[in-house]
XYZ file of C-alpha atoms in Angstrom:
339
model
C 108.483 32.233 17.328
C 110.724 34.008 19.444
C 110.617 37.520 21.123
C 113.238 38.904 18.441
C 111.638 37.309 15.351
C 107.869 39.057 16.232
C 109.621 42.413 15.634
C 112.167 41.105 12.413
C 108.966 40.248 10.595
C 108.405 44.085 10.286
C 110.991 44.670 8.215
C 114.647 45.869 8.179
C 115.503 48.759 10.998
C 112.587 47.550 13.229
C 114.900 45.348 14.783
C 114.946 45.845 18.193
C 118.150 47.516 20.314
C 118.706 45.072 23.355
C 120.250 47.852 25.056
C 116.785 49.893 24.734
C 114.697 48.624 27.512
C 117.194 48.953 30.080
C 117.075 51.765 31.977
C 112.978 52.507 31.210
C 110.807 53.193 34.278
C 107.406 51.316 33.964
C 104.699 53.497 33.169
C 102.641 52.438 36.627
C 105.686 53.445 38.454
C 105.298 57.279 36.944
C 101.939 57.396 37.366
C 102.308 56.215 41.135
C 105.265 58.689 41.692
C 102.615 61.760 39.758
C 99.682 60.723 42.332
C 101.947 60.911 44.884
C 103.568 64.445 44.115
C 99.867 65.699 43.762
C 98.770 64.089 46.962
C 101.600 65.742 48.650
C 100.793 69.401 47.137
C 97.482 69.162 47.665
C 98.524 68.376 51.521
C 100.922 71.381 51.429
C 98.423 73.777 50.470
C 95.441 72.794 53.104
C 98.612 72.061 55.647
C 97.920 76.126 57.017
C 94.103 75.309 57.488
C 94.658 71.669 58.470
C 97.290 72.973 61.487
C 95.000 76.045 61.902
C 92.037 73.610 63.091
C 94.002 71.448 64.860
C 95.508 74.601 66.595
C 92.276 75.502 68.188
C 91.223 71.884 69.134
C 94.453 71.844 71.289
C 94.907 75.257 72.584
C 91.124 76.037 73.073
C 91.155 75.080 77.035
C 94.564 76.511 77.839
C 93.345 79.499 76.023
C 90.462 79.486 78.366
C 92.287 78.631 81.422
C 94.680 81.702 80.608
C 92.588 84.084 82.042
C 93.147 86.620 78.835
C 89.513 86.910 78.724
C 89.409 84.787 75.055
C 86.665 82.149 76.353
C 84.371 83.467 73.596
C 86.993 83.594 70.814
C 88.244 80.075 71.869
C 84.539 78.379 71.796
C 83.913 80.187 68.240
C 87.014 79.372 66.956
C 86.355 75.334 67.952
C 82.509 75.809 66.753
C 84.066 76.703 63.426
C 86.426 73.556 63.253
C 83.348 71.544 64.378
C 81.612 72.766 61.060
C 84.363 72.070 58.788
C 84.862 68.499 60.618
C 81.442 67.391 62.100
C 81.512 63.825 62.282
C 84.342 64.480 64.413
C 83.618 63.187 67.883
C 86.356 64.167 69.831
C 85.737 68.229 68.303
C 82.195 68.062 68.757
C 82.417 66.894 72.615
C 85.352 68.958 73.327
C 82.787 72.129 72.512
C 80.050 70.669 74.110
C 82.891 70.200 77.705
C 83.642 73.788 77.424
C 81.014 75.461 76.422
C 78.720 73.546 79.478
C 81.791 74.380 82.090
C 82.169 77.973 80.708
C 78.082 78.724 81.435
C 77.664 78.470 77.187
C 75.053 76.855 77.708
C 72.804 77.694 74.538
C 75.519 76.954 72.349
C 76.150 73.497 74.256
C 72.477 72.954 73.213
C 72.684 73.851 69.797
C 76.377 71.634 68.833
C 74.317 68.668 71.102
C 71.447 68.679 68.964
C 73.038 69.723 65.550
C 75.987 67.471 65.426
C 76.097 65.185 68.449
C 72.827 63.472 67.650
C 73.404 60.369 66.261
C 77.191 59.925 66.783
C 78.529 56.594 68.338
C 79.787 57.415 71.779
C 81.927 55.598 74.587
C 80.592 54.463 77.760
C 82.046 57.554 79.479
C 81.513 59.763 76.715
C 77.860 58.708 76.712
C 77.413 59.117 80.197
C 78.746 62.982 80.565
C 76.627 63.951 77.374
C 73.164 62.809 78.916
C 74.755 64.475 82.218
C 75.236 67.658 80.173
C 71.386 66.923 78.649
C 69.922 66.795 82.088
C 71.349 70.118 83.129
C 70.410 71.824 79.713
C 66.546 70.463 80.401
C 66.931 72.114 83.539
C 68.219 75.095 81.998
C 65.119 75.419 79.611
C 62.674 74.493 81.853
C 63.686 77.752 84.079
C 63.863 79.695 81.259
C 60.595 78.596 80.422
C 59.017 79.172 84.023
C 60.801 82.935 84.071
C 59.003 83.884 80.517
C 56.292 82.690 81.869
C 55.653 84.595 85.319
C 57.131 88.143 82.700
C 53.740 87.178 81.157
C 52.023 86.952 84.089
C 53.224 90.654 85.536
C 53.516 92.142 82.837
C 50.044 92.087 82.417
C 49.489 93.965 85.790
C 49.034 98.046 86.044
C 51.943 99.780 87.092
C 51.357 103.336 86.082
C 52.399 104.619 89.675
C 55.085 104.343 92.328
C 52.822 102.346 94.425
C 51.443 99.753 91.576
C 55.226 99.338 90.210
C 56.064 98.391 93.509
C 53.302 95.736 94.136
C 54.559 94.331 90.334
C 57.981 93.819 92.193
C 56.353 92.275 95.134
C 54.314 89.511 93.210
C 57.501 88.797 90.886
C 59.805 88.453 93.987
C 57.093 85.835 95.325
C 56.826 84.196 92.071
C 60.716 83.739 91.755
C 60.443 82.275 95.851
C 57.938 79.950 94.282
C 59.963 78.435 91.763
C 63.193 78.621 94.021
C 60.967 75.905 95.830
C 61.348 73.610 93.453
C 64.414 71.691 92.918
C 63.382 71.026 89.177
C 64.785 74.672 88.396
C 68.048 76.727 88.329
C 68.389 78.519 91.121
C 70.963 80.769 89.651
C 68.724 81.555 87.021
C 65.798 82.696 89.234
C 68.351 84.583 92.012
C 70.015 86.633 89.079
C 66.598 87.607 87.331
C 64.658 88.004 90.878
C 67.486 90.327 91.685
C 65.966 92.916 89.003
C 62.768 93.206 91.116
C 64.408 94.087 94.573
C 63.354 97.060 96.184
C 66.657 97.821 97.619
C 70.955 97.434 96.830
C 71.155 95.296 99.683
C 68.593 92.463 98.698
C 70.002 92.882 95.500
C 73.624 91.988 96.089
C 71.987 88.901 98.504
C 69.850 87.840 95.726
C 73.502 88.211 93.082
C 75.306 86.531 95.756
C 73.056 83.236 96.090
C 73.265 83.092 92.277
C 76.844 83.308 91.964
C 77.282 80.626 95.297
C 74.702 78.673 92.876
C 76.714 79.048 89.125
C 79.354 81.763 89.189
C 78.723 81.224 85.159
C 74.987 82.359 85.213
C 75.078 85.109 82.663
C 76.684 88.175 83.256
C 76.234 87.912 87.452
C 79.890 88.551 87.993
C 79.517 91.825 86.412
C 76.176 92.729 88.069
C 77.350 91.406 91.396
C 80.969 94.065 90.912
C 78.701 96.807 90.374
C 76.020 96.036 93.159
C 79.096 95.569 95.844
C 80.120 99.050 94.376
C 77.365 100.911 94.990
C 77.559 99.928 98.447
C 81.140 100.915 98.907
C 82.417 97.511 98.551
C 84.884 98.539 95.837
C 87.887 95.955 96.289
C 85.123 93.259 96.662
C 83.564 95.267 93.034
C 86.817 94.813 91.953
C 87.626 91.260 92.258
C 84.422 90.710 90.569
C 84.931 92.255 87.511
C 88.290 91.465 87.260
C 86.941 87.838 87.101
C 84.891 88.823 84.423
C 87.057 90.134 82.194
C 89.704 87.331 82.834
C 86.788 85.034 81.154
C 85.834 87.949 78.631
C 87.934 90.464 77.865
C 85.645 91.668 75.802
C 82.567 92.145 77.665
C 81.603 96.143 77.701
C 79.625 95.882 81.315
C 82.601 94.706 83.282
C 84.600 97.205 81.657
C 82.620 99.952 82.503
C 82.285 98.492 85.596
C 86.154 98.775 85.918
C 86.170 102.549 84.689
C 83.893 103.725 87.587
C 85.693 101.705 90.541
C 89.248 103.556 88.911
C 87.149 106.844 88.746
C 86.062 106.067 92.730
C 90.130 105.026 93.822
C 91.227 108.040 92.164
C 92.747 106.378 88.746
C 91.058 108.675 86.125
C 93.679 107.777 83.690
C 93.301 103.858 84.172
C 89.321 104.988 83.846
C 89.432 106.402 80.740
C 91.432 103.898 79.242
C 88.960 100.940 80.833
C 85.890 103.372 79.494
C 87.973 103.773 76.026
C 87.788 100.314 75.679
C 84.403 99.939 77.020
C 83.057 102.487 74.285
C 84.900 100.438 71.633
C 84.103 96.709 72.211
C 80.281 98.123 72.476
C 79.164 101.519 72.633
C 75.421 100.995 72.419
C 75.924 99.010 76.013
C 74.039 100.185 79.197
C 75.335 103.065 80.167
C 78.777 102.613 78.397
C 78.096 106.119 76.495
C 77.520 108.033 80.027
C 80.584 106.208 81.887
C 82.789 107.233 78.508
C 81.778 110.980 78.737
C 82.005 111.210 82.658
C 85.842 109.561 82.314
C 86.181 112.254 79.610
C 85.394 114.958 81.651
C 87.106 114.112 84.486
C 90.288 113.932 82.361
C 89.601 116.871 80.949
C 89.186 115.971 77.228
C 86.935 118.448 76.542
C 86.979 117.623 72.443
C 85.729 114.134 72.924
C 83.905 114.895 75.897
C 81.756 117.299 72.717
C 81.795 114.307 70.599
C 80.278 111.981 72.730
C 77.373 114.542 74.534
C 76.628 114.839 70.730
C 76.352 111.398 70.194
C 74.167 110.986 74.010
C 72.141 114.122 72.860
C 71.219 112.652 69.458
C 69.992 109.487 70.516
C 67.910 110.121 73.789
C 67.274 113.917 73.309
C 68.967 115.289 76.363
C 71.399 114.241 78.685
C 70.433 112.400 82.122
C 69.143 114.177 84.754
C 72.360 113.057 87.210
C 74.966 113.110 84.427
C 74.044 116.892 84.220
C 74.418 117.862 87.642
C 77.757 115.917 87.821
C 78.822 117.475 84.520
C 77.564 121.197 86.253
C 79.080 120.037 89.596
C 76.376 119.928 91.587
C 77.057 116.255 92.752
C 80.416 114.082 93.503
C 81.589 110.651 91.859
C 80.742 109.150 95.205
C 77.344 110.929 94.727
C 77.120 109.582 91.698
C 77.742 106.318 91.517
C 77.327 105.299 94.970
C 74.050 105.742 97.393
């Protein structure tokens, strides 16, 4: 029985059109072209994210590199692509590259052991990563041996001039101890032995070891622009902090640190506006509140200059003992912020 005669035995006017078939698209092919059209609006709609990420993974170093002080938005904005992709490789040591050449070097432990763990590697990726390892032991193990010897005087009497003074004496030969040792980072122990210095000049020697050792140890380019100002060295402060601030723009020290040098050259508009921003990015910071209200005076805002004692007033009870007699003039900048 032939093709025709299968659809004549139905009955008259189920006869079928030749003429009907032609023409039809076959049901796979609409299905195909629907998964297709959903595939591609589905892309369309994560295409902003999608670029977004991809955005970040590229641009992340020259963002760096740009000296717009955006290292710290850069590495977050990569840790946050890491989450949404992390069994990429390439992401996940991209962060771990910057973030151990940038002196990040707790979050370089934290992506290393949350997402690089585990991961097939190449022969050269392999080798940098236990390279980057190595110096994070290092790392730890100093960090270690400095919580330790805080322990160990901390624990000793320093009630008077003369006992406080003996406390700095066995922590600066406890940090020459360590320093001994090739096992720990000597940046690490020159920037914290530098807080147990008797005078400004061993501390800016101890800063500038550290800095020789790992310009990226902490905050030591900030510390070592404000030691080398209170010893006059202000284009040498300067240069410091400006290298600060071209890694992170929005770091409230170096800022501050930048108010007072414009307040020393004579600049008191360029140090408000530094101190401004200072008092914005962080105005709990050390000392940000006093810098703020000195720049404020010296401008002569006298309404914020009210706002701001207020706010100094209300959370340590009275003003500092210096930032009164400037405020009274009784004492110069130079007097002030210089010995």
């Amino acid at each position: 029985m032939d093709y025709q005669s299968n659809y004549s035995s139905l009955g008259p006017g189920f006869e079928p059109d030749p003429k009907e078939n032609q023409g039809r698209i076959p049901l796979w092919v609409l299905l195909f072209v629907a998964c297709s059209l959903l595939l591609a609006v589905i892309s369309m709609l994560r295409f902003p994210k999608i670029f977004s990420e991809y955005r970040s993974y590229i641009k992340a170093e020259q963002r760096i590199a740009s000296g717009k002080g955006e290292t710290g938005q850069a590495l977050r904005d990569l840790m946050a692509v890491v989450e949404e992709h992390p069994d990429s490789v390439p992401m996940i040591t991209k962060l771990i590259d910057l973030s151990m050449e940038e002196g990040y070097y707790e979050l370089a432990a934290y992506v290393f052991d949350s997402y690089l763990v585990g991961k097939d590697l190449t022969d050269s990726q392999y080798s940098r990563m236990m390279g980057y390892s190595a110096r994070l032991e290092t790392y730890f193990a100093t960090y270690d041996a400095i919580e330790d010897l805080a322990v160990e005087i901390n624990a000793l009497p320093a009630g008077s001039e003369e006992e406080a003074a003996a406390v700095r004496a066995q922590a600066r030969e406890g940090f020459s101890r360590l320093l001994k040792d090739s096992g720990y980072d000597s940046a690490m122990l020159y920037y914290t032995m530098s807080f147990f210095t008797e005078t400004m000049e061993e501390r800016y020697d101890c800063l500038q070891k550290g800095y020789e050792a790992d310009p990226e140890c902490y905050d030591i380019r900030t510390e070592l622009g404000n030691a080398a100002r209170v010893l006059g060295k202000l284009e040498e402060a300067e240069e410091y902090l400006d290298q600060a601030l071209a890694k992170e723009r929005s770091d409230s020290g170096a800022l501050r640190g930048k108010a007072i040098v414009c307040l020393l050259k004579g600049d008191s508009q360029a140090a408000l506006d530094y101190a401004q921003e200072a008092y914005a990015a962080d105005p709990d910071g050390t000392y940000v509140r006093d810098t703020y209200l000195i720049a404020l005076h010296v401008n002569g805002d006298t309404k914020e200059e009210g706002y701001i004692r207020a706010e100094l007033e209300a959370e340590q009870g009275t003003l500092d003992e210096d930032t009164l007699r400037f405020l009274e003039g009784q004492c110069t900048l130079q007097e002030y912020y210089m010995e």
